[in-house]
Coordinates of C-alpha atoms and ligand atoms in Angstrom, one line a residue:
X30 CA 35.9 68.4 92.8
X31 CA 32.6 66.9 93.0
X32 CA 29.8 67.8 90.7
X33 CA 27.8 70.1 92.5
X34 CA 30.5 71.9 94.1
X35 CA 31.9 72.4 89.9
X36 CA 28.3 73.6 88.9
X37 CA 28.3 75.9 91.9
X38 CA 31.5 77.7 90.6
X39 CA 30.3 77.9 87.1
X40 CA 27.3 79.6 88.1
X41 CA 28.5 81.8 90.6
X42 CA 32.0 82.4 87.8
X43 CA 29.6 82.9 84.8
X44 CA 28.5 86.2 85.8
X45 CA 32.1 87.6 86.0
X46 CA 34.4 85.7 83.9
X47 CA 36.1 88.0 81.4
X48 CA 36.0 86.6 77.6
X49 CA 38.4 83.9 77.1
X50 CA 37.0 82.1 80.3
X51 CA 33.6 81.4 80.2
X52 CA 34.2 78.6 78.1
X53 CA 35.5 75.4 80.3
X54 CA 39.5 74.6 80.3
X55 CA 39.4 71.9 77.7
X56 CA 37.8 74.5 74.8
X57 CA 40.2 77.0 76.3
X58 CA 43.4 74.6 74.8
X59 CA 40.6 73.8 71.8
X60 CA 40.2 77.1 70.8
X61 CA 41.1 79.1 67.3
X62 CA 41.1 75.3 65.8
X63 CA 38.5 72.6 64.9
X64 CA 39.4 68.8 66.2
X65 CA 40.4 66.2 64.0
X66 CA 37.7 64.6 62.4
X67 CA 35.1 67.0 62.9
X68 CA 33.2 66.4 59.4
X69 CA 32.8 62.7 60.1
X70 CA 32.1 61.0 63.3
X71 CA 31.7 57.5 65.3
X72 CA 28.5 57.3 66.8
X73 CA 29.9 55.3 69.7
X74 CA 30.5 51.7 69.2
X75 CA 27.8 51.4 66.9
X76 CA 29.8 51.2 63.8
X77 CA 27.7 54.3 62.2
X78 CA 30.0 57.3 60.9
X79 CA 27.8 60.5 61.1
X80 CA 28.3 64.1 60.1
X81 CA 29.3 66.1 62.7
X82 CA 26.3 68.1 62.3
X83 CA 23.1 66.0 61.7
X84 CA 19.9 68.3 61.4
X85 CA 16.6 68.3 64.1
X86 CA 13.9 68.0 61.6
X87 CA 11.3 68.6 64.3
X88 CA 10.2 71.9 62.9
X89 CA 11.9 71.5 59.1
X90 CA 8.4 72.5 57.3
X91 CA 10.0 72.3 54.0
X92 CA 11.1 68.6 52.5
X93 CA 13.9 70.4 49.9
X94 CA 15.6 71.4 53.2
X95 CA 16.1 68.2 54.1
X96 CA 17.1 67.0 50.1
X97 CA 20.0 70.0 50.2
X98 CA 21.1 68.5 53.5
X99 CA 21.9 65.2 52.5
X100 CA 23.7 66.8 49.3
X101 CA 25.7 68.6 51.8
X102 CA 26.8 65.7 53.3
X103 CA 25.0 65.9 56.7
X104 CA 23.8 62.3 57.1
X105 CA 22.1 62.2 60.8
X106 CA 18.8 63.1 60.9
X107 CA 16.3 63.1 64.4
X108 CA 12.8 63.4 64.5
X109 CA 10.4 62.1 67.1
X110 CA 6.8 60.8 67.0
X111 CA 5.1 63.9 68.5
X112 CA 7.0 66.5 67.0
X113 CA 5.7 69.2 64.3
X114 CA 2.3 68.2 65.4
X115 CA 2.3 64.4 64.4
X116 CA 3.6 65.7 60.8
X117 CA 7.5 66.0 61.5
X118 CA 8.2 61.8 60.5
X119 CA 5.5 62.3 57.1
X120 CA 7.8 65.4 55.9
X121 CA 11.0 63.8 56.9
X122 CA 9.7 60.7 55.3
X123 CA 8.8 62.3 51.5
X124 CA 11.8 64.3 52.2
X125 CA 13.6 61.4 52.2
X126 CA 12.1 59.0 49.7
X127 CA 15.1 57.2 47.3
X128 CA 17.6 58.3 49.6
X129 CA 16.6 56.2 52.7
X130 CA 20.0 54.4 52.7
X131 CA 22.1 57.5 52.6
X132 CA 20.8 58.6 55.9
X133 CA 21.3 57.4 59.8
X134 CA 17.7 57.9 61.2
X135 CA 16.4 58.6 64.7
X136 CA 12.8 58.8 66.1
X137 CA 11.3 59.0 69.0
X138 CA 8.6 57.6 71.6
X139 CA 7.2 58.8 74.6
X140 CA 5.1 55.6 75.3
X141 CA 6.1 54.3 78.8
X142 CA 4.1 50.4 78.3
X143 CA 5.1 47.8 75.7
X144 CA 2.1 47.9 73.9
X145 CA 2.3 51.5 73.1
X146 CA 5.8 51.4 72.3
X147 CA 5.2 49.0 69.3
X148 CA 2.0 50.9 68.5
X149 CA 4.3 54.0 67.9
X150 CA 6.7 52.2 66.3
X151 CA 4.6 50.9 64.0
X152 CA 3.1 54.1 63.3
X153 CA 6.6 56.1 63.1
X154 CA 7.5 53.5 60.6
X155 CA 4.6 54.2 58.5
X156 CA 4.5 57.8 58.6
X157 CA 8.4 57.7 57.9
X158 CA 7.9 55.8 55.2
X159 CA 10.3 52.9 56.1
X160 CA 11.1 49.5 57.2
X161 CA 13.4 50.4 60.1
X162 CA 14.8 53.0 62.2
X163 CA 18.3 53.1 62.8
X164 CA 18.2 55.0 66.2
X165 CA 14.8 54.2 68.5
X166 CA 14.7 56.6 71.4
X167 CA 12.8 56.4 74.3
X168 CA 12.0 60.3 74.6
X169 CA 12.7 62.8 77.3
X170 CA 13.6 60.4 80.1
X171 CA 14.2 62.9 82.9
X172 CA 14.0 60.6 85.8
X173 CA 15.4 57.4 86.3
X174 CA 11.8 55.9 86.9
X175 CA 10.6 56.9 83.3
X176 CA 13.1 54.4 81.7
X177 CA 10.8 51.8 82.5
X178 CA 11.7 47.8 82.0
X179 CA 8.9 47.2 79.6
X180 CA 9.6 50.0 77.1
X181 CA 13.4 49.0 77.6
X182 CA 12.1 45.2 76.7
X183 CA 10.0 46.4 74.1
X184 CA 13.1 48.3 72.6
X185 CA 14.8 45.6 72.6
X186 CA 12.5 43.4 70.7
X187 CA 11.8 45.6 67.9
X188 CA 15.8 45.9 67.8
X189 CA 15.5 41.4 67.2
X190 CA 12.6 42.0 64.4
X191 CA 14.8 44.8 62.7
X192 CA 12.6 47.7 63.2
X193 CA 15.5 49.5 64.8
X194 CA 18.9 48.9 64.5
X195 CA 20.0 50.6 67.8
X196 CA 18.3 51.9 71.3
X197 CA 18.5 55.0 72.7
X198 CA 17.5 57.5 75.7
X199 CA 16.7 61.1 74.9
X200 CA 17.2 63.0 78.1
X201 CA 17.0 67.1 79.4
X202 CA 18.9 66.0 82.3
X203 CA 21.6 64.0 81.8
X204 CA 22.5 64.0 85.2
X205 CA 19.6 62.3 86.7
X206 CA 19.3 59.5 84.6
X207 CA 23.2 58.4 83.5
X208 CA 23.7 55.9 86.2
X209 CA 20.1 54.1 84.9
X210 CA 21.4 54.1 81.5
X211 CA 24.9 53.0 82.0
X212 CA 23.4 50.5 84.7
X213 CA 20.9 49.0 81.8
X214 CA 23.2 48.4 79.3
X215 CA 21.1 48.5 76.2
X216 CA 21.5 52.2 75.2
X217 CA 23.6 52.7 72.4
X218 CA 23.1 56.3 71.9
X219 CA 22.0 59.2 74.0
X220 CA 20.6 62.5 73.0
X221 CA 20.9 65.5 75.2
X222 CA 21.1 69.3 76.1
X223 CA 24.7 70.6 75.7
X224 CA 25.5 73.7 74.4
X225 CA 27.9 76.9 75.2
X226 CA 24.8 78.5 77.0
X227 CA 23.7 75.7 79.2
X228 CA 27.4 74.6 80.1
X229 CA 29.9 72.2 80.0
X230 CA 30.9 72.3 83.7
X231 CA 27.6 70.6 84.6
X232 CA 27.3 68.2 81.9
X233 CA 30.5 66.8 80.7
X234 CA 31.4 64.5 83.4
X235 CA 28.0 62.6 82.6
X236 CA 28.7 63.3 78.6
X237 CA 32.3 62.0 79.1
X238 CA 31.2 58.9 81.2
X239 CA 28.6 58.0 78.2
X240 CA 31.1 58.5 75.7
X241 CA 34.0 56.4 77.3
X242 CA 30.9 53.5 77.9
X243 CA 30.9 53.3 73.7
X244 CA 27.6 55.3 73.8
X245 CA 27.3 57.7 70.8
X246 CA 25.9 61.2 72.4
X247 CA 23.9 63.8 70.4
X248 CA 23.6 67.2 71.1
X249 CA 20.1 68.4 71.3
X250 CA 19.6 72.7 72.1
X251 CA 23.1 73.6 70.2
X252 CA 22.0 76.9 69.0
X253 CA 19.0 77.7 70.8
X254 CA 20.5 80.6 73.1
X255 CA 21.1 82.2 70.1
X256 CA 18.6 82.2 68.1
X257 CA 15.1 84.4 68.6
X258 CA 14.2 87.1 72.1
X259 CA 16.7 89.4 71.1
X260 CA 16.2 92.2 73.2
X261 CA 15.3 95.1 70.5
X262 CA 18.6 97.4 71.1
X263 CA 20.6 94.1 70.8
X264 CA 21.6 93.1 67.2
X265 CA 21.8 89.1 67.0
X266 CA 24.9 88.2 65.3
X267 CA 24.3 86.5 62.0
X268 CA 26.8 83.6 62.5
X269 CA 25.6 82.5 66.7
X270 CA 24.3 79.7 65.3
X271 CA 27.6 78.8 63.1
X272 CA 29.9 79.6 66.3
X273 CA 27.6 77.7 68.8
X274 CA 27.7 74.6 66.7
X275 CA 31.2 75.0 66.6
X276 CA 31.4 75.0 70.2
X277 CA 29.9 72.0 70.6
X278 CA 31.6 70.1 68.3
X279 CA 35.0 71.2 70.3
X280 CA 33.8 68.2 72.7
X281 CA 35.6 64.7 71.3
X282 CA 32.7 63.0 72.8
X283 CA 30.0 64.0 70.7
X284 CA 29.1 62.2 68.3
X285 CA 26.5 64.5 66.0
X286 CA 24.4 67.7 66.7
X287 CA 20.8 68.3 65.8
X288 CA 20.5 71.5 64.9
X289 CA 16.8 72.7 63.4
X290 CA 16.7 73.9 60.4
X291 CA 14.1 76.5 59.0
X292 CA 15.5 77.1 55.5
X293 CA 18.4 76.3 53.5
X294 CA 20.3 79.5 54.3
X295 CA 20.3 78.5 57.8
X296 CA 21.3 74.8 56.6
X297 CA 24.1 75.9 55.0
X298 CA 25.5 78.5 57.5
X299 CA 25.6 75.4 59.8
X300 CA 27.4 72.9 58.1
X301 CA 30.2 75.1 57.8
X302 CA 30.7 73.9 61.6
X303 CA 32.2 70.8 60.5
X304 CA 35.2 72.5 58.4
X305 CA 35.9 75.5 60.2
X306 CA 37.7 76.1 63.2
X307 CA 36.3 78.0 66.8
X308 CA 37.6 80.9 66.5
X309 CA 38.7 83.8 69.2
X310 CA 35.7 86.0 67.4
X311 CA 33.4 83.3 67.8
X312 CA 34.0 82.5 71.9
X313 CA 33.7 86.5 72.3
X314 CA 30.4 86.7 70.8
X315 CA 28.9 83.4 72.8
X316 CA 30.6 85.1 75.6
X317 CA 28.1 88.5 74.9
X318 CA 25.2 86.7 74.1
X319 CA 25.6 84.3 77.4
X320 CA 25.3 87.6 79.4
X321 CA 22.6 89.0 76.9
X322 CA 20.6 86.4 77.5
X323 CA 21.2 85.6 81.7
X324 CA 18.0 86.6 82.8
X325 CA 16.4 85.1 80.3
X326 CA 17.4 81.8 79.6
X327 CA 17.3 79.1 81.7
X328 CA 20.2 77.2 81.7
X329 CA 18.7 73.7 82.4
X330 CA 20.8 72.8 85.9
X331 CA 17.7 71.9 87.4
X332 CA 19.3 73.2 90.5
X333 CA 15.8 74.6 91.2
X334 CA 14.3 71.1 91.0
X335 CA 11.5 70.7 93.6
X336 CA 11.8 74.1 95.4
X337 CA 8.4 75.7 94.1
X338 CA 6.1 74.9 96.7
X339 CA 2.9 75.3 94.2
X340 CA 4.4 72.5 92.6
X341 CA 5.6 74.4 89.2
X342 CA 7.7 72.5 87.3
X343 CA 10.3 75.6 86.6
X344 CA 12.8 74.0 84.0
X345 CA 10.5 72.6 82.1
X346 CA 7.7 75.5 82.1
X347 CA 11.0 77.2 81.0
X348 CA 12.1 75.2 78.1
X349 CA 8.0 75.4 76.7
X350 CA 9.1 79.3 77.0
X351 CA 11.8 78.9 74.4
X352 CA 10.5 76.9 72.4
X353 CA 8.5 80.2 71.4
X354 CA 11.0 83.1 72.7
X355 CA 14.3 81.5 71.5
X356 CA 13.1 78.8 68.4
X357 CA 10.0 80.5 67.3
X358 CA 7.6 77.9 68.0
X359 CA 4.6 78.9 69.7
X360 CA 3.1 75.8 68.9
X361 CA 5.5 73.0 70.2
X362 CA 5.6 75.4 73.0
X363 CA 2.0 75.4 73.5
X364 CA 1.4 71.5 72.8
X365 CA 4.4 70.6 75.6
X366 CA 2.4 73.1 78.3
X367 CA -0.9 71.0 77.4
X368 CA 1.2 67.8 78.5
X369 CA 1.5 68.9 82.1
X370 CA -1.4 68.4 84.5
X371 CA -4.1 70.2 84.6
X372 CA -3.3 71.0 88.2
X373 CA 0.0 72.5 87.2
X374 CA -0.9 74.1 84.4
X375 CA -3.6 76.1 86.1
X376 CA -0.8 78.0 89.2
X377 CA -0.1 81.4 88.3
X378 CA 3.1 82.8 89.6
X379 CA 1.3 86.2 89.4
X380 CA -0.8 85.4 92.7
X381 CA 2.8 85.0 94.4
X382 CA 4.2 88.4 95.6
X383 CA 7.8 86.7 95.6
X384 CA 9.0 83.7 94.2
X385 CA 10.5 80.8 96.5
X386 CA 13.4 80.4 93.7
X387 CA 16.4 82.1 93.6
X388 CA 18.2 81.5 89.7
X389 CA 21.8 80.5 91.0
X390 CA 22.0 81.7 87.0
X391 CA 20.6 84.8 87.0
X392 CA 17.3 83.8 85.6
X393 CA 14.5 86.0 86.3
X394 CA 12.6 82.9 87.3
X395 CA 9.2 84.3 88.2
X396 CA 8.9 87.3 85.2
X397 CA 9.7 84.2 82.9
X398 CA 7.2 82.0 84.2
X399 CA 4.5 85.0 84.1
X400 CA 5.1 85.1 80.6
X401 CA 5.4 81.3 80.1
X402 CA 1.7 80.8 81.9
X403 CA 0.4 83.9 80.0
X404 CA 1.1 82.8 76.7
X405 CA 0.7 78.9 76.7
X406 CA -1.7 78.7 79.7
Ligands
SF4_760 S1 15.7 78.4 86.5 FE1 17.9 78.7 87.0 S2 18.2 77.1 88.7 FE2 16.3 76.6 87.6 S3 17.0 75.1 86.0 FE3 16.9 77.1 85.1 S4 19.0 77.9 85.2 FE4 18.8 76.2 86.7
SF4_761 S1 6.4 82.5 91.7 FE1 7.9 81.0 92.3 S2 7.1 80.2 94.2 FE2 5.4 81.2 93.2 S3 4.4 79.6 92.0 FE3 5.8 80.6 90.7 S4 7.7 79.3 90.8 FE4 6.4 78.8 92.6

């Protein structure tokens, strides 16, 4: 079965599927148990062990978050050049101070040219408060023409001087740009969206294919879809998060999850998901929230790629939207709208009577983007 005719079924079987088979067949057999070696894990053939769950840091605004992590034994720990308003690698980086060599760390750059990815380097480096970086991404590569040959040089020769020990691609859409990664070469790790909410069936195949390369992959958006715009009559269960971890770490081929982490409550409700198992209680409430949340969450297919004819970016106006609604944070919401161009950001779905976009997953694609364009335009 070809890819798009497996994403088709999963869309159109999502809505209808009782309980026990939302969840793809290989966390079907996975289920009520958690896989060998779930607290400790290669990070492809890089030689790296990392904890199972690693921790986002993006919007950690607390440094002793990040200090009872590492005494918890999560060891992986992501952060990016933009994120937390330019402030995310500084409080990662006290955070962190004396304990630099406990930890497998990963930053970010969105800089296209090799001048700007040394310049950010340089400047991650700084605010990180470090010699090296053990993971160097080049960050949200969505299409195969943003992974461009100088910033993959330039990655490569901060790799020679020792400012990062390994390269890596962060990517929304797997899909798109696997055959450019795989085709480079260089990547050692990859970071992307996978979670029970946005769907195996359309990501594995590209997850499996990095994984069997000796990439290490990282789960970005785990708990997302559980977290936040809970419709008022609908009590959020406590555990989601601890249950959607779980989920993801049914899949062999990940390598780590990044997680963010607000406080130390939620810290250590998560890293229970590397001791213990999935559970029939925990598929049957991802299974209620996945239909709690269908018209509200958009599952990142990017099957509606390209179909607005005003241009609108859908999935990405999307993911700004729950960045607010479903992680609390207006701001990275509002400073990822500001990125788009000014043309862009200035269509209003309200001036179209009907929207050219039909949600093969149920989202209510132009309500969303009302709100999205109301709140961060
Ligand atoms: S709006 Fe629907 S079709 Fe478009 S990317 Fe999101 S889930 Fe997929
Ligand atoms: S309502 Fe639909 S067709 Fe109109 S601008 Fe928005 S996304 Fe495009």
């Amino acid at each position: 079965m070809g890819f798009d005719s497996s994403r088709r079924n999963f869309l159109q079987a999502g809505l209808a599927l009782p309980a026990a088979g939302f969840i793809n067949a290989y966390h079907r057999e996975a289920a009520v148990r958690a896989p060998a070696g779930a607290a400790y894990r290669a990070l492809g053939k890089t030689g790296l062990k990392v904890s199972g769950v690693g921790s986002g840091v993006g919007i950690t605004p607390d440094p002793n978050v990040i200090a009872r992590a590492i005494d918890l034994g999560v060891n992986y720990f992501d952060t990016a050049r933009g994120y937390g308003a330019g402030k995310s690698e500084e409080i990662t980086g006290a955070a962190l101070k004396g304990k630099r060599s406990k930890v497998v760390l990963a930053s970010k750059t969105d800089a296209r040219t090799r001048a700007d990815v040394f310049k950010d380097m340089d400047a991650s480096l700084k605010a990180l408060g470090t010699d090296y970086v053990d993971i160097w991404h080049l960050h949200s590569r969505d299409t195969p023409d943003t992974i461009t040959d100088e910033a993959v040089e330039a990655c490569e020769m901060l790799k020679k001087q020792g400012k990062t020990r390994f390269m890596g691609v962060s990517a929304h859409d797997i899909n798109a740009v696997v055959d450019t990664i795989l085709k480079i070469g260089k990547f050692n790790v990859v970071q992307t969206t996978y979670s029970y909410a946005i769907g195996a069936p359309f990501r594995s195949a590209a997850i499996s294919r990095l994984h069997n390369a000796g990439i290490g992959v990282v789960a970005m958006k785990v708990i997302i879809a559980v977290a936040g715009f809970v419709p008022r009559e609908v009590k959020l269960p406590n555990e989601g998060p601890l249950a959607a971890i779980k989920w993801v770490l049914l899949n062999p081929a990940i390598s780590t999850t990044v997680p963010y982490t607000k406080n130390i409550a939620e810290l250590e409700m998560n890293v229970r998901a590397m001791t213990e198992p999935y559970t029939a209680q925990d598929e049957k409430m991802l299974f209620v929230r996945n239909q709690e949340i269908r018209p509200l969450y958009c599952r990142m297919c990017y099957e509606c790629k390209g179909q607005c004819p005003k241009g609108v970016p859908v999935t990405d106006e999307l993911r700004f939207l729950a960045y607010n609604d479903f992680g609390g944070n207006l701001l990275q919401a509002q400073e990822n709208f500001r990125l788009l161009p000014k043309e862009i950001r200035d269509v209003r779905c309200s001036d179209c009577s009907s929207c050219a976009i039909h949600c093969p997953n149920g989202v209510d694609v132009r309500s969303r983007l009302i709100r999205a364009q109301t709140l961060l335009g």
